[in-house]
Each structure stands twice: as C-alpha cells, then as structure tokens.
Amino acid sequence: MAEPITEADLRERISAFLADHDPAGDRLAFLRARFDAGLAWVHFPVGLGGLAAGRALQPVADDAFAAAGAPDNRPSRIGIGLGMAAPTILVHGTDAQRTRFLRPLWTGEEVWCQLFSEPGAGSDLAGLATRARRDGDGWLLDGQKVWTSMAHVARWAILLARTDPDVPKHAGLTFFVLDMTAPGVEVRPLRQLTGEAEFNEVYLTGVRVPDEHRLGDVGAGWKVAQTTLMNERVSIGGGALPREGGMIGVLARAWREQPAVRTPGMHDTVMRLWVRAEAARLTGLRVRQQLAAGAPGPDGSAVKLSFATLNQQISAAELDLRGDEGLRRDSWAMSRPDDVDFTGRDTGYRYLRAKGNSIEGGTSEVLRNIIAERVLGLPAEPRVDTRVAWKDLPR
Amino acid sequence: MSDLLDLLESPDEQDLRSGVRDMLAAECPWQTVLSFVSEGAEAYDAKLWRTVATGMGLAGLLVPESQGGAGAQWRAAAIVVEELGRAVAPVPFVSSAVVATTALGSSDEPSLLGRLASGELTAALAVPYGLWSAPTLLSVVDGAVTGTVRGVADALGAGLLLVPADDGLYAVDGAAVRRTRVLSLDETRPLADLEFRAAPARLVGSLSAVPCALRAAATMTAAEQIGLASWCLDETVGYLKERYQFGRPVGSFQALKHRLADLWVELTQARAVVAYAAADLAAGAADGRVAASLAKIVGSEVAVRAAEECVQMHGGIGFTWEHPAHLYLKRAKATAVAYGSPDRHRARLATLVDLPLEES
Ligand SMILES: Cc1cc2nc3c(=O)[nH]c(=O)nc-3n(C[C@H](O)[C@H](O)[C@H](O)COP(=O)(O)OP(=O)(O)OC[C@H]3O[C@@H](n4cnc5c(N)ncnc54)[C@H](O)[C@@H]3O)c2cc1C
C-alpha cells in the first residue's frame, strides 16, 4: 500500500501545480488540469480527481487554491452534483460511469439535479410512482417529479423510478442517471415563497434511458439512494466555515453596525445563537475529522438538523433586530437563479429561504425519526407499508 | 489555526476512558452513590477516592512528572472527569486534582503538588462554588488569614485549603479552619462554609493562577456535564425501549423520540465544543477563554436538559428517591451554577467576541 498523503506532500503538489498552471489563465483548462492532478477531491481515488488522501486535507487544498486566486467550480457548487451525485456514482457506478461523469461534474461543465421527490412521495420517498419499463436495451420513463432544485440548469439528473409495482415499495425501485436534454423531459419553473424559482416540476413522458445509465442493480435503487441521502445530510450545512461564517456572521455584523437598535433581550438572543452556531460549526469540524479518520459517525444528521433550526432562528432574529429596515425587500420578481444563496440578498429573503432548510433534504421531523431509530435504537413506529405490494398501498 | 485542533480521541485516550469507566462500573454503581447521599455523613467516598487517586494513579494526572504526577494533557483529564460525571462519583477529583492543582501550578512549593499527586492529600480552592471571575479576597495579617467564604465545594474533607487573599495564594491547613457543612442541592459534592479566624497561612503562589484555575474549572466542569448528560440519555433510551404502555414500547412514540433526538443533537454538539476547549487548554491557545465559556454554556444547558428529560420520561419512577435520576438532576443543576452560570459566561463571551450590549 502506498504511504498516505501528508499535508506537506499535498502542499508541495499544489505549489508545483500552481507553478505550472496560471490561475489567471483559461478557467476551464485550469479546473480540468486540477482534476487530472488529483487536486479536486483529494480523498477520491487517483484518476478520479483525487489522491486517495484523507478528507481532512480537502480544506488545505481548497484554501491554497483560493489563496492563489484560482477559479472555483461554480455553479456545480450548488451541491447536488458535488455533494450527492458524485459520492453515489463513486460508490455504486461502473468504471465507465465514474470516468464519464465525475470530471465534468467537478469542473462545473455539467450541473446535476436530483429527481427524487414526487407530488405523492416526499418524506415517504420509497412510495414514488414514476415508472421505468424495459424497452429493448434500455428503459422508458413516465412520471412527474417535483421540487427539483436547479433542474433548469442541470445537464444530468440522478433519478429514482419504480421498476416493479408488484413487490413492497422499497424493493421495486431502480436508480438511474438521466440526460436532462433527452426528448420527453420537460422542466417547468415552480415559484417559491421567496418569489424566485430555484426549484421546478419535471414531467417525464416516454423518456428513453440506456441501460448503461442505470446505477446499481435493478431493484436495488433504495440501497443506492441511501448513499445519496446520507451524503445529502452531511453536505447540507456541513461545509467548512470559519467562526461567524454563514448566517450567524450576518447577524453579528448587523449587531455591531447598529448600536441604536440594541436591547438587552436581543443581546441575549444574539449571544445564545452565537453559541449554538459555534457549537454547530465545531460539530461539523469534528464530523469531517471523523470522516477523514475513516469512521463516519452518525453525527452528520445532527449537522443538517441544527443547520436548519439555526438558520431559521438566526434569520428571524435578524429581522426583529433590523425592525423597519428588515421589512424592505430588494425584489419580488420571479427569477430562476443558478445558485442557492442562503446568506445573500436581503433580510426578508434570508428569513423566507431558511424556511426551506427544514424541508429540503429530508424534513426535520424525518431526521429526528432517523436519529431516534438508527442512532439511539428506539423502536420504530408500527408500520403498515413494508410487507404490502406497492400497487396495493393506499394513496 | 484553531480549526486544526484534533477533536477526536487517540487510542491511548480511548483506553483511558474504558479503564476509568470499567473501574467505576465495578466500584461506583449508582446504588453506592445513593447510599452515600442518603447517609450524608462523609465529605467524599474515601474508598472510591483511594481507587481513583492511588489505585489508578489519577490524582496526579495533571501534575508534572518531575513532581510525581503523570504529566498528562488536559484532554486526558477531560476524559477522566467525563467518566466520573457519568457515574456522579462522589470524589473530589475536579476540586482537588484539577482546580486546586492548577491553582498551585505556578507555586514555589513542589512538595505540595507531590502530595496532591499521591492522593494522600486533597486540596480545595477556597472560593464559592459558583465563582467565575475575580475571587473574593480575604485578608492576611502577620501570616494568618481571617474571614469567611461560603459554599466551597469539597472543602469539608480537604486537608489543604488554597486561599486567595490580599496579594497572593495562601496555603492553610484544613484542620485550622472552622468548616460547616452546607445542606446543598447536590449532596454528591458537598459544600462547606469556611470561617478563617487568624488561621496560619503560607504564601504559595500568585493570584494570577486563580483565573487560570477557574477557566480550567469551567472547561472540566463542562466535561463532567457531558458525562452526566450521556448517562441520562442512555438510561432514558434504555428505559423507553422496555417500558410498555398502550400495547407498545413508549419509546416508539414520536413525541418522545423527537425530544430524545434533539437531546442527542445537543449532546453531540456539546461533545465537540468540550473536545475543542480541552484541546485548546492543552495547546495553550489564544482562543482558550472563548472556548472555556462556550464549553461551560453548552455543557450546562445539555446537562440540565438531559437530567430533566430523564426524570420526566421515566414518569413516576423517575420522581422517586430510589431511582438514580435525581442524583443526576441535582448534580446537573449544581454544576450549571458552578464556576459561572451560562448567563454569566454569555456576558463574558459577548466581550470576548466583540458583541457588546452597550456601545463602548
Ligand atoms: C427548497 C427545496 C428544494 C428541494 N429540492 C429538491 C430536489 O432537488 N430534489 C428532490 O427530489 N426533492 C427536493 N425537495 C423536496 C423535499 O425533499 C421534500 O419536500 C421533502 O422530502 C418533504 O416531502 P413533502 O414535501 O412531500 O412533505 P410530506 O412528506 O408530505 O410531509 C408533510 C409534513 O409531514 C411531516 N411528516 C411526514 N412524514 C412524517 C413522519 N413519518 N413523522 C413525522 N412527520 C412526518 C413532514 O415533516 C412535514 O412536516 C426540495 C424541497 C425544498 C423545500
């Protein structure tokens, strides 16, 4: 076995790379070269953008490139590609799939979206109805997906569909990669309570998917989706941030800049939130260290849950703090952003957008169930749906 | 830089934890603590203290090797304290082996440290248990100290009292002081009122050691709180799996599951914060003050919440004297007040991180 990459090795490789590649030169060429040098996801295997290094070294690479003024890989930073599709493809994909998809995913040449939720299947994702039927050497898809973030800019989707309605719901699903430009895929904006349309409805009518774009075995879709969902929970709110990074920094600045609006009660609120935010940040740091040590603990679900709660409490406090000023919005125009902006724009936007944090990527209620049952080992609720064929379930 | 602190446990640290936990499981089951409290006569459990202090050699954990100790890091101390908290062990480890030892750290009297390390002598810093910043000063005249200090933790059985007075830290023989037991909320860690009447005192260090000791005290108390909160959570989960009502385990009811999930999240976060604060003390990092206050706030909150939920979710049995939940509730609430309540630490933190209430 090769020696693990140390931080010093990594810094050396980055310096050598930067000596050969001009960060101010062609953006895409730079990103592709960075991927090929294994400096994209340093913990991925060699040849797939990584060096098989520890995950803890990723911030070292990201910081060094940022400090050198290197281009970043927006808009794929939306997170679905990087945070969910990539790890799923890495674990369950074939070599051909990994080679085809990972590089343009990382460079941001190809944006990804996640076609999981349906009008009739959200928290109960395994109940979904979109059908995939065998069609020669491929599949034909029919159905409707909903709340699909960034489907309007996505080139590819990860998709879960029903391949067998005659077995219990978890057993009849198969995981696919879908070409969003294929005939029969129709994306319609779905306006959100913020005014913008970051998510969409997606109609699938006789869409053909080649069998090479199946990820994992037929009927094994639920297992593959578990990888996606687990990574989703770690990736939402689990980013490496400095102290006062994220929403709490916005509130702290508002406090410092406006002495006139300070009250003792609000001071108490600000301090309580500051402490919770710092505790959440340190937890994220510890989760990343656990991942790096190869022992992914269950703490990831804590990170997603507290990210949601905190963002909501912090943005609500900020609105109170700013008072009249907080009521002024920058725009109600319907727009179709190509990035999710949790901390940008105005106070009202932050307050409203944060309401999605406890719904997207699994609701806080469902997350609490997961923690209670899988982490704490408490008994499951009595269930009526696990032994019945999907087609016979009440809907 | 602080982000590079390692928040995970090393294999040695894991061994230490399981060693202490196993010993406590054998020597300090909750029934032992309950009878200690019910009888209410002792200052601490002397037999258990011998095992901890001498048997396992933990009294000198933080004392330098040159003075007969183990010269260990704060992280190791945090692990020991956490396990002691898990068992609500009635021993003066925090008061003597952590707080008093730290206060003596800069002293010119290594022999005292050596005696503390051996476990033969225990010491207490003569300040009220809730003290968090500048100590109340007593006065020294002609080498003798006079005055009273109320509510000192673990002072009843301490052979040595360390007294911040006038211009320095003085050592006073415990027997030379009038000590009155306080009927305190948490009888697993008795408090005493101290009356010094011209008690002979020897200058052993400077007053600057006191704030350092109090900062360590806040961080280590938070470690203790993590331990006791994790006992409360584990115990409650275990009980809810076994207790049937309405034809199913009560733990399958979502109303309870969600509260426990939230508690687990809070505990997970507190664990990260305490790991950070202990690593920070070890590193002597500049962020130590922020980290200690953070730890004391989140530790106190999670401990009290865990203990309160433990009582509530045990139902009637949780409200009885025979069930150990109350031992944890009392210890949790007492440690929340100890070395600065969350509110006081939030006030301190506001200054440290430039979020003042008033414009300066
Ligand atoms: C901003 C945003 C972006 C999104 N992006 C995507 C995307 O890109 N791709 C995608 O596939 N999906 C996406 N979603 C959908 C999201 O995953 C679902 O909305 C979510 O899983 C909840 O499903 P639902 O909306 O059907 O709510 P329901 O499942 O109908 O839930 C309704 C309420 O019941 C509660 N509930 C449900 N089941 C239980 C239970 N067992 N116990 C207790 N309470 C329960 C829920 O918590 C909720 O409060 C997005 C959602 C939002 C808000």
PDB file of N, CA and C in Angstrom, chain B residues 139-146 166 198-199:
ATOM      1  N   SER B 139      -8.209  38.695  54.081  1.00  0.00           N
ATOM      2  CA  SER B 139      -7.003  39.447  54.410  1.00  0.00           C
ATOM      3  C   SER B 139      -6.056  38.617  55.276  1.00  0.00           C
ATOM      4  N   VAL B 140      -4.787  38.944  55.109  1.00  0.00           N
ATOM      5  CA  VAL B 140      -3.743  38.220  55.837  1.00  0.00           C
ATOM      6  C   VAL B 140      -3.026  39.220  56.743  1.00  0.00           C
ATOM      7  N   VAL B 141      -2.957  38.900  57.980  1.00  0.00           N
ATOM      8  CA  VAL B 141      -2.220  39.754  58.911  1.00  0.00           C
ATOM      9  C   VAL B 141      -1.240  38.877  59.690  1.00  0.00           C
ATOM     10  N   ASP B 142       0.009  39.254  59.663  1.00  0.00           N
ATOM     11  CA  ASP B 142       1.049  38.502  60.384  1.00  0.00           C
ATOM     12  C   ASP B 142       1.008  37.004  60.067  1.00  0.00           C
ATOM     13  N   GLY B 143       0.881  36.705  58.788  1.00  0.00           N
ATOM     14  CA  GLY B 143       0.921  35.289  58.405  1.00  0.00           C
ATOM     15  C   GLY B 143      -0.299  34.504  58.825  1.00  0.00           C
ATOM     16  N   ALA B 144      -1.417  35.195  59.056  1.00  0.00           N
ATOM     17  CA  ALA B 144      -2.636  34.460  59.402  1.00  0.00           C
ATOM     18  C   ALA B 144      -3.814  35.069  58.655  1.00  0.00           C
ATOM     19  N   VAL B 145      -4.730  34.202  58.209  1.00  0.00           N
ATOM     20  CA  VAL B 145      -5.826  34.679  57.364  1.00  0.00           C
ATOM     21  C   VAL B 145      -7.127  34.697  58.172  1.00  0.00           C
ATOM     22  N   THR B 146      -7.931  35.730  57.868  1.00  0.00           N
ATOM     23  CA  THR B 146      -9.185  35.897  58.586  1.00  0.00           C
ATOM     24  C   THR B 146     -10.301  36.225  57.596  1.00  0.00           C
ATOM     25  N   ASP B 166      -5.424  38.912  49.889  1.00  0.00           N
ATOM     26  CA  ASP B 166      -4.586  40.102  49.659  1.00  0.00           C
ATOM     27  C   ASP B 166      -3.733  40.022  48.402  1.00  0.00           C
ATOM     28  N   ALA B 198      -7.840  33.966  62.004  1.00  0.00           N
ATOM     29  CA  ALA B 198      -6.379  34.054  62.135  1.00  0.00           C
ATOM     30  C   ALA B 198      -5.735  32.682  61.937  1.00  0.00           C
ATOM     31  N   ALA B 199      -6.180  32.005  60.880  1.00  0.00           N
ATOM     32  CA  ALA B 199      -5.602  30.689  60.592  1.00  0.00           C
ATOM     33  C   ALA B 199      -4.216  30.881  59.979  1.00  0.00           C
TER      34      ALA B 199
END
